[in-house]
PDB file of C-alpha atoms in Angstrom:
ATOM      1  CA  UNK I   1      52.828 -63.093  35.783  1.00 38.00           C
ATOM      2  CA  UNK I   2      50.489 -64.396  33.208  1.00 49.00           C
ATOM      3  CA  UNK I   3      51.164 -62.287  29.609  1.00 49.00           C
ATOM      4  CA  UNK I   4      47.246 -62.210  29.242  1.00 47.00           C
ATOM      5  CA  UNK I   5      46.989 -59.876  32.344  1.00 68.00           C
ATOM      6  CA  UNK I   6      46.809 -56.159  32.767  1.00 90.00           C
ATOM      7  CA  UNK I   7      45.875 -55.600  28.723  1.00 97.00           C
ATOM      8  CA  UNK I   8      43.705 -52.408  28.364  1.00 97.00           C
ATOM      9  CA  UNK I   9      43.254 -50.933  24.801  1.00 98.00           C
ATOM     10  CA  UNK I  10      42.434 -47.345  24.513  1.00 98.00           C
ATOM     11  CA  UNK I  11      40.237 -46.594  21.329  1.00 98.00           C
ATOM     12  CA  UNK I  12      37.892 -45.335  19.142  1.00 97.00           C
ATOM     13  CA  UNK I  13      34.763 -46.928  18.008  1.00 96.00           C
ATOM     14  CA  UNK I  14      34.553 -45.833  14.354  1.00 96.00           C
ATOM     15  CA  UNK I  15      38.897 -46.296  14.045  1.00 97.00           C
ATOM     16  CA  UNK I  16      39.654 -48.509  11.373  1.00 97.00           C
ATOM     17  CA  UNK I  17      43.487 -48.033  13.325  1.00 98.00           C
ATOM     18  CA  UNK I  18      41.783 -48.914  16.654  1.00 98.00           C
ATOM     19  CA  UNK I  19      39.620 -51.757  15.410  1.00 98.00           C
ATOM     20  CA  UNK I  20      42.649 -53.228  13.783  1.00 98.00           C
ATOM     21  CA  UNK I  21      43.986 -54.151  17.341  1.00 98.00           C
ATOM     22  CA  UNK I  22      40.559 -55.483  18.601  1.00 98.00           C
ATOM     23  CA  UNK I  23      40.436 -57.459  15.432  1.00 98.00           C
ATOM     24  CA  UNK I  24      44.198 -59.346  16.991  1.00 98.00           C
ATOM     25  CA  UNK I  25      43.211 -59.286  20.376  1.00 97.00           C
ATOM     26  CA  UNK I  26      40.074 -61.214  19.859  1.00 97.00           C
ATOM     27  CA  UNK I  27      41.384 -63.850  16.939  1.00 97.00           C
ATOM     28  CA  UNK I  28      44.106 -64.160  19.651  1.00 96.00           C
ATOM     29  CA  UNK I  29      41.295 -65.020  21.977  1.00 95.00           C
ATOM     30  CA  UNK I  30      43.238 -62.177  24.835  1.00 95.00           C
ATOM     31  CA  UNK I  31      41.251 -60.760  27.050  1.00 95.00           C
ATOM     32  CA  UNK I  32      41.368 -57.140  27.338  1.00 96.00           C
ATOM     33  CA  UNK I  33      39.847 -53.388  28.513  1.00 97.00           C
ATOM     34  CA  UNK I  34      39.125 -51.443  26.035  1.00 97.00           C
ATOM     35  CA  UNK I  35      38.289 -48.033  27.270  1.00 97.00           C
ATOM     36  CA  UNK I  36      36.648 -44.964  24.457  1.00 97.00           C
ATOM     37  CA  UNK I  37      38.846 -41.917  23.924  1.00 96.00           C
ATOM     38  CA  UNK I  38      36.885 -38.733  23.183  1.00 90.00           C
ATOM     39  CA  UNK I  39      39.663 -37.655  20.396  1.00 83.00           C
ATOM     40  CA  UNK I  40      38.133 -34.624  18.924  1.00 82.00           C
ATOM     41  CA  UNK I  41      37.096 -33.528  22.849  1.00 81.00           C
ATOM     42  CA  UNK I  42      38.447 -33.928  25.669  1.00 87.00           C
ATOM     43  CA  UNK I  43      41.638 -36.647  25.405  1.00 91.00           C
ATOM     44  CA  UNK I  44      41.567 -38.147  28.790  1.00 95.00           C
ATOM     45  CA  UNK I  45      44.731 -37.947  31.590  1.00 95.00           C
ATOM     46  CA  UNK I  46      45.140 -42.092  30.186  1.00 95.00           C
ATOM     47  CA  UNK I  47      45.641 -41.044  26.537  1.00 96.00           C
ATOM     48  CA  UNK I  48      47.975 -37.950  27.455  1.00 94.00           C
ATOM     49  CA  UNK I  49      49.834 -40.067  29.738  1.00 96.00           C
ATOM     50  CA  UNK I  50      50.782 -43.654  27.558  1.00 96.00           C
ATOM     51  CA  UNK I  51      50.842 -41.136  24.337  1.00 96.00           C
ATOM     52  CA  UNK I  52      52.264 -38.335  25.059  1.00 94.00           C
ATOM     53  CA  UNK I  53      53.379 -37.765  21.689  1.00 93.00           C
ATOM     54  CA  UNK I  54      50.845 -38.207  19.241  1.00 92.00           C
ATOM     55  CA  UNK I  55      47.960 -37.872  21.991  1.00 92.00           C
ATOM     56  CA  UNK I  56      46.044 -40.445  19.391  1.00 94.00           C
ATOM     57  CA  UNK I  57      44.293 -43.565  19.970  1.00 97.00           C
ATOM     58  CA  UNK I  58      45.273 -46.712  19.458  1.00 98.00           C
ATOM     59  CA  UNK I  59      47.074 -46.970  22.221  1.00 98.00           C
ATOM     60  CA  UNK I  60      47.618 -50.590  24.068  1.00 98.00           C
ATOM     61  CA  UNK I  61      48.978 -50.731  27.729  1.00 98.00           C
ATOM     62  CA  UNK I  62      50.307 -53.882  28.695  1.00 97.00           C
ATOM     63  CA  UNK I  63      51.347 -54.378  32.534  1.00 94.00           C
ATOM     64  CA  UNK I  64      51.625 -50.687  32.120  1.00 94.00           C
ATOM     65  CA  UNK I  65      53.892 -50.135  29.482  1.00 96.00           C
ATOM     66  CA  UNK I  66      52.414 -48.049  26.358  1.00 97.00           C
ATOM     67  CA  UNK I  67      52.536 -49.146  23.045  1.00 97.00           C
ATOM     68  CA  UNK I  68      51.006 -46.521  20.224  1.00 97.00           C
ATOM     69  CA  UNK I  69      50.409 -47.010  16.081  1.00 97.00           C
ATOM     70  CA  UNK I  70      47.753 -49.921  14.654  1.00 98.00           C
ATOM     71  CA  UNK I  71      50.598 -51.877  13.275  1.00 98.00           C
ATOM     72  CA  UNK I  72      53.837 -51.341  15.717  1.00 98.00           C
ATOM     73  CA  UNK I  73      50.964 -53.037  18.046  1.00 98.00           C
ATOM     74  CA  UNK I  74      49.819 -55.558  15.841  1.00 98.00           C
ATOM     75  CA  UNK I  75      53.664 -56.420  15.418  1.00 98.00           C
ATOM     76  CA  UNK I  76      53.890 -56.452  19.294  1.00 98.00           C
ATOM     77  CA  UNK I  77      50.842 -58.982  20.258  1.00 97.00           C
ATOM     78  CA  UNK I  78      51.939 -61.387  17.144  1.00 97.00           C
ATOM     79  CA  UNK I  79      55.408 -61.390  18.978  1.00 96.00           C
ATOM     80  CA  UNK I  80      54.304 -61.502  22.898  1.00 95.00           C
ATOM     81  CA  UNK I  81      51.080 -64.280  22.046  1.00 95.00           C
ATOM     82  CA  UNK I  82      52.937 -66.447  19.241  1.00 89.00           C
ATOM     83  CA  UNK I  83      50.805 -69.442  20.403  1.00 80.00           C
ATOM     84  CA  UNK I  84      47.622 -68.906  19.283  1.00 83.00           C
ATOM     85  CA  UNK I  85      46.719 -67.865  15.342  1.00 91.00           C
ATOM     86  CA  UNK I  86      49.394 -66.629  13.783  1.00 95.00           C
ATOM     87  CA  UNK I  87      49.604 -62.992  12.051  1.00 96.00           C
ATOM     88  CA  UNK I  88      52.566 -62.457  10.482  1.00 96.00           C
ATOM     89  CA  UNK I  89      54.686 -65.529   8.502  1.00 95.00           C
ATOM     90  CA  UNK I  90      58.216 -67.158   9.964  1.00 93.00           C
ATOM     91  CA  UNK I  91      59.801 -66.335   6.275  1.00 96.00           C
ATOM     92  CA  UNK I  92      61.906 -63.403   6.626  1.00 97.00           C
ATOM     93  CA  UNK I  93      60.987 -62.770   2.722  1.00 97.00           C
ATOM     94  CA  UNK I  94      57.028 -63.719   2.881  1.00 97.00           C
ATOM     95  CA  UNK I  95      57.175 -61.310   6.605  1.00 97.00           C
ATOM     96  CA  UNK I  96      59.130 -58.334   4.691  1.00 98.00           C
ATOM     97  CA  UNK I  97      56.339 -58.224   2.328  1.00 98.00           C
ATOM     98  CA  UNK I  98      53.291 -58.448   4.765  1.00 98.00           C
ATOM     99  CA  UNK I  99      54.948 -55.188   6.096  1.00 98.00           C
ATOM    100  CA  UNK I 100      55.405 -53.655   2.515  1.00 98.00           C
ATOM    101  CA  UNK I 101      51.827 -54.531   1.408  1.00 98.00           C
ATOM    102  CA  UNK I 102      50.816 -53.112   4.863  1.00 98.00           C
ATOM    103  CA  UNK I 103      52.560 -50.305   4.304  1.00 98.00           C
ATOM    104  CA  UNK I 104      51.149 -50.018   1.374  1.00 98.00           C
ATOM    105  CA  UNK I 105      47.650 -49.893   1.852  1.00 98.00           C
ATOM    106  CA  UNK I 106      48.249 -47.073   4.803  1.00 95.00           C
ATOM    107  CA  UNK I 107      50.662 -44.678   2.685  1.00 95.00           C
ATOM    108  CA  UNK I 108      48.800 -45.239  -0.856  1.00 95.00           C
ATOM    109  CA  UNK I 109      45.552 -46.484  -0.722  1.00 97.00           C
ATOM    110  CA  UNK I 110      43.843 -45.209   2.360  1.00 96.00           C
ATOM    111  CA  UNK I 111      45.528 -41.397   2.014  1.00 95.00           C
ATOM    112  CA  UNK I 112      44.186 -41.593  -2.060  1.00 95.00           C
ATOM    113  CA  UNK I 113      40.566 -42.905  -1.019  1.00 96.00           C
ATOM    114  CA  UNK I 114      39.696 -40.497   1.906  1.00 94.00           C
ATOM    115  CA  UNK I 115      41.297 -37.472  -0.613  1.00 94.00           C
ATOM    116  CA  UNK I 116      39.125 -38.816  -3.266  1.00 95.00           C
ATOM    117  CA  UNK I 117      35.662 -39.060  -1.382  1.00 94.00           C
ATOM    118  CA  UNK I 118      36.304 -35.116   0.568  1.00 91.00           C
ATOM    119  CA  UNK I 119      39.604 -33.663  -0.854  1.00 90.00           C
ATOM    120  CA  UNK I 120      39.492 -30.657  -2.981  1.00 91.00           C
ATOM    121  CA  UNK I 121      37.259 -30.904  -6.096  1.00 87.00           C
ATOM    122  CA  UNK I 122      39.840 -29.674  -8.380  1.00 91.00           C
ATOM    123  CA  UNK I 123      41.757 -32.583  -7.402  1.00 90.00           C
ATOM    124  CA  UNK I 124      38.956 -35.312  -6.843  1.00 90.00           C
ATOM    125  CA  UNK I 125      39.584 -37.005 -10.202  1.00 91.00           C
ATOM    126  CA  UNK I 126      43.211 -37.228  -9.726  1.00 94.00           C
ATOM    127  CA  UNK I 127      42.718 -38.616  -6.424  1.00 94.00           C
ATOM    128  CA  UNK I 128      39.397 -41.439  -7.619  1.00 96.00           C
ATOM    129  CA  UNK I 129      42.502 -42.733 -10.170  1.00 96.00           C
ATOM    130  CA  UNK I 130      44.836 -42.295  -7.832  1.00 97.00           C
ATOM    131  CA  UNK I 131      42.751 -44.871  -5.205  1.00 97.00           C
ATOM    132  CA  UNK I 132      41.375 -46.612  -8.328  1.00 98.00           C
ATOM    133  CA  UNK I 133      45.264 -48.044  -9.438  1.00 98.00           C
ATOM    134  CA  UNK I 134      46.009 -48.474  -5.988  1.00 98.00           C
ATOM    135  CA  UNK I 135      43.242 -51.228  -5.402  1.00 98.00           C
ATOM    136  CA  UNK I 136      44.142 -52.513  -8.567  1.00 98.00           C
ATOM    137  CA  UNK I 137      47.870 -53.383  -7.257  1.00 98.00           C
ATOM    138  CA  UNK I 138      46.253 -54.894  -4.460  1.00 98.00           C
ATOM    139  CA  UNK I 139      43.600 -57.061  -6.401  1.00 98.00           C
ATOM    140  CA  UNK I 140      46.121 -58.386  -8.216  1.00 98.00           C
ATOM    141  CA  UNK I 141      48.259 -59.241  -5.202  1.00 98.00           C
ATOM    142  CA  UNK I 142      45.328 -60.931  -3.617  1.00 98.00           C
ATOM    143  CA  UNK I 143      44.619 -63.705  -7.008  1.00 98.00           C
ATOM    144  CA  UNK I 144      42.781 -66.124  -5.379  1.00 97.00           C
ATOM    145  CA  UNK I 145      43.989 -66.626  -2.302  1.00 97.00           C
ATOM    146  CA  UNK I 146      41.181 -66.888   0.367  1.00 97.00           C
ATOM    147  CA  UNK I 147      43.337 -64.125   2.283  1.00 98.00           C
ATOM    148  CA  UNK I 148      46.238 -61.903   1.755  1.00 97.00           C
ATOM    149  CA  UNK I 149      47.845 -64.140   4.528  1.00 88.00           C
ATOM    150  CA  UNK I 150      46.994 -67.354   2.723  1.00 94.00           C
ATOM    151  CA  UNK I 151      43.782 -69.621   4.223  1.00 95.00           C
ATOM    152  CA  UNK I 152      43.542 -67.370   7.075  1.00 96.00           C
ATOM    153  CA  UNK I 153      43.667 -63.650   8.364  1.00 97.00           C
ATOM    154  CA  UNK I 154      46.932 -62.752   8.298  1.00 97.00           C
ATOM    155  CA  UNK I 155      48.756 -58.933   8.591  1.00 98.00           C
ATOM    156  CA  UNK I 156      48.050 -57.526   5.347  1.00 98.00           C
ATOM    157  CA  UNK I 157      44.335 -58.316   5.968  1.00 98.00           C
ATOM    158  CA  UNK I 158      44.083 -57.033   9.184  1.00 98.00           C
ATOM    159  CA  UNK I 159      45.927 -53.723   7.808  1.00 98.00           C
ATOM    160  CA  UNK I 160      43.507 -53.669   4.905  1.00 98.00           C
ATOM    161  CA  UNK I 161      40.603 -53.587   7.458  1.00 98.00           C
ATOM    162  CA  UNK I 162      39.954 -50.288   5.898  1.00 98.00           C
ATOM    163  CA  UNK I 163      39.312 -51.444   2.614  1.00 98.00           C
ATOM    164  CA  UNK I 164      37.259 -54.470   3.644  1.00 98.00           C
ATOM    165  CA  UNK I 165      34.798 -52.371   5.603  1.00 98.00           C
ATOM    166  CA  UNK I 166      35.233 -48.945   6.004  1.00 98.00           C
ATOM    167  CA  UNK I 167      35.629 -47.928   1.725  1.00 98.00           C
ATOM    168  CA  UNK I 168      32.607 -48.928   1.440  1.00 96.00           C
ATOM    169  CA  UNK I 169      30.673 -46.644   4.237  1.00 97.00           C
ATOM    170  CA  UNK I 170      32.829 -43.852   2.652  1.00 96.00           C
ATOM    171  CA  UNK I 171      31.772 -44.421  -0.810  1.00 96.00           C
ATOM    172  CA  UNK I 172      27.900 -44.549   0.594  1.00 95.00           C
ATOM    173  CA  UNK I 173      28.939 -41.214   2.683  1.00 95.00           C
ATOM    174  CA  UNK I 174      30.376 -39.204  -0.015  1.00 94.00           C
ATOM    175  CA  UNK I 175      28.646 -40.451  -3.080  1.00 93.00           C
ATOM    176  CA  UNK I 176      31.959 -41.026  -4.514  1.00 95.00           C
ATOM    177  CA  UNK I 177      32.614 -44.621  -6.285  1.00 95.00           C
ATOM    178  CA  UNK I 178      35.808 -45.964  -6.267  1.00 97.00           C
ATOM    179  CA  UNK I 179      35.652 -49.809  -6.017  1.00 97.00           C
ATOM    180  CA  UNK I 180      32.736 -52.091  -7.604  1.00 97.00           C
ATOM    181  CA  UNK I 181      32.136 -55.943  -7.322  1.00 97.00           C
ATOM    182  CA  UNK I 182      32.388 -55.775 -11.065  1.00 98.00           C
ATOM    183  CA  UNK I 183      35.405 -54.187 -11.446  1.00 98.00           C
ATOM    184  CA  UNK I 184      37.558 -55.682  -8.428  1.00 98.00           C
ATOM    185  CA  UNK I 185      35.628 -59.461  -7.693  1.00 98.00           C
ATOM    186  CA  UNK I 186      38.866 -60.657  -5.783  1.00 98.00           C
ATOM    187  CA  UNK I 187      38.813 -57.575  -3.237  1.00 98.00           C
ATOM    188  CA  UNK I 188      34.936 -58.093  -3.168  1.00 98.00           C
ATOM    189  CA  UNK I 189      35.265 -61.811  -2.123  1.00 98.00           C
ATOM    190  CA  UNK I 190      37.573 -61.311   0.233  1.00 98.00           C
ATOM    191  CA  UNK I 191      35.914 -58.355   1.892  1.00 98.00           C
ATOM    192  CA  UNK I 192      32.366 -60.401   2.528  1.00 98.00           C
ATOM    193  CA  UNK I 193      34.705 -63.269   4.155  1.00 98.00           C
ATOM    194  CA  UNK I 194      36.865 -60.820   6.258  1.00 98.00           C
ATOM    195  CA  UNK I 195      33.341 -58.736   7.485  1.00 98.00           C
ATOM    196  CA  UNK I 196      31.914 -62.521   8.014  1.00 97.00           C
ATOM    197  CA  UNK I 197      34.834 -63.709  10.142  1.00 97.00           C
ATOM    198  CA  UNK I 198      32.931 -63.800  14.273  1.00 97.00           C
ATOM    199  CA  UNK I 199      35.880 -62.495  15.206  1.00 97.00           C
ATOM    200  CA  UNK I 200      36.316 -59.457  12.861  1.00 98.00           C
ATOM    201  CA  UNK I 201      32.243 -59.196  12.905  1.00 96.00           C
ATOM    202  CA  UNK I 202      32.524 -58.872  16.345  1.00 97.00           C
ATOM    203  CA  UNK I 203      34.323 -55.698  16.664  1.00 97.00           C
ATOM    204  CA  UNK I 204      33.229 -53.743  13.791  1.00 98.00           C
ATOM    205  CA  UNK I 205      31.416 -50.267  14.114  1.00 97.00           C
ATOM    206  CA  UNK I 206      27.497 -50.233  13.231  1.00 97.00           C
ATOM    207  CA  UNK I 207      27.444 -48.839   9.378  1.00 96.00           C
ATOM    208  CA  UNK I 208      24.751 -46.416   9.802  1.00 96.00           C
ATOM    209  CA  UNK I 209      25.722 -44.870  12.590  1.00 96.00           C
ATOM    210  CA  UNK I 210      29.323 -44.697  10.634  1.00 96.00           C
ATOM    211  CA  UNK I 211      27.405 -42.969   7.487  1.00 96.00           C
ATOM    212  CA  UNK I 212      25.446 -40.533   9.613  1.00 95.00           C
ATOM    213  CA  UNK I 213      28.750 -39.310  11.541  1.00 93.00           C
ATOM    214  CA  UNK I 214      30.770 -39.118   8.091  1.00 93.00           C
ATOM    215  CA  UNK I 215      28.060 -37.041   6.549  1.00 91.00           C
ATOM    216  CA  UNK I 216      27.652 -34.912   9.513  1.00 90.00           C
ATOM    217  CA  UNK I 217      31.495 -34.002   9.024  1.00 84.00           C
ATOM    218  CA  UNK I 218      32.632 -33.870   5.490  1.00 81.00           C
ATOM    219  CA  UNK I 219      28.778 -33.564   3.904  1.00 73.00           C
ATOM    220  CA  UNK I 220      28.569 -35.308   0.452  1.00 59.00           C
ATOM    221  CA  UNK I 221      30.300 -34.719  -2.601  1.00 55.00           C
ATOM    222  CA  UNK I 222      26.845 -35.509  -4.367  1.00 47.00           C
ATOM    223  CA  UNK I 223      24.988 -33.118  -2.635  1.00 40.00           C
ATOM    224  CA  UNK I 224      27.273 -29.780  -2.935  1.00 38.00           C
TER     225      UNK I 224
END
């Protein structure tokens, strides 16, 4: 049986976890099924089914077995489709730390950011400097390589999809500034040239309607 049969994703649009195995799927160029999960509704029979668990999306069924969490599937498509564009490097070193800096950006950097645009104000500044020294650590890593991976997308960037599109939406959202061109150029550079990749473009949730959902559920810090 062909591996590129039988892939369905389950997902949801405004996920930077779900759009993180789109973003593989189509530099991969494998076709798939992506089917919308109501999360905060009604979780369809599918979703309670292949993620029984966690009941979260993403979840990606292959010949109907489930996989579930952005980067265990990530990890699973760069090691089922290893001919077309590679994701994670052949050095056992240079591959442990793709999965630390991936790591990285999910336990530090995303957790500090969505604290500091709608945590509790008493703890908002800790939480801005917090996210502030955490994009530091990662501007630095960056230097001035086109892409964490090197000349082209590569684990860490798909894992820092977050920071490349969505940390900016939440900034606009919340009214809370964390990263500027000025202060981080390397992160900005290589944010316009991940957002201007077809295939990353191609997958990405419209920004407005993004904004207008955010506000709608956390409000803006600005504004209280």
């Amino acid at each position: 049986m062909n591996q590129e049969e039988h892939v369905k994703l389950l997902g949801l649009w405004g996920s930077p976890f779900s759009k993180r195995v789109e973003m593989v799927l189509k530099l991969k160029g494998i076709p798939y099924e992506y089917i919308e999960e109501d999360v905060y509704g009604n979780r369809s029979p599918m979703l309670l089914k292949y993620n029984p668990i966690h009941k979260k999306v993403p979840v990606l069924i292959h010949n109907g077995r489930s996989i579930a969490e952005s980067l265990v599937i990530v990890e699973y498509i760069e090691d089922t489709w290893k001919t077309t564009h590679t994701i994670l490097p052949q050095d056992p070193y240079e591959r442990a730390m793709a999965r630390f800096w991936a790591k990285y950006v999910d336990e530090k950097v995303m957790l500090a950011v969505k604290k500091a645009c709608w945590g509790p104000e008493s703890e908002r500044e800790k939480e801005v400097k917090e996210a502030y020294e955490g994009l530091k650590c990662l501007e630095k890593e960056l230097g001035d390589k086109l892409f964490f991976g090197g000349e082209t997308i590569g684990f860490v960037d798909i894992a820092a999809d977050f920071i490349g599109y969505w940390l900016g939406i939440f900034q606009e959202a919340s009214g809370v500034t964390i990263m500027t061109a000025e202060e981080f150029p390397n992160l900005q550079r290589w944010s316009e040239d991940f957002v201007g990749n077809n295939f990353i473009k191609e997958v990405l949730p419209p920004k407005e309607k993004l904004v207008a959902v955010l506000k709608a559920m956390f409000g803006s810090v600005t504004s209280n």
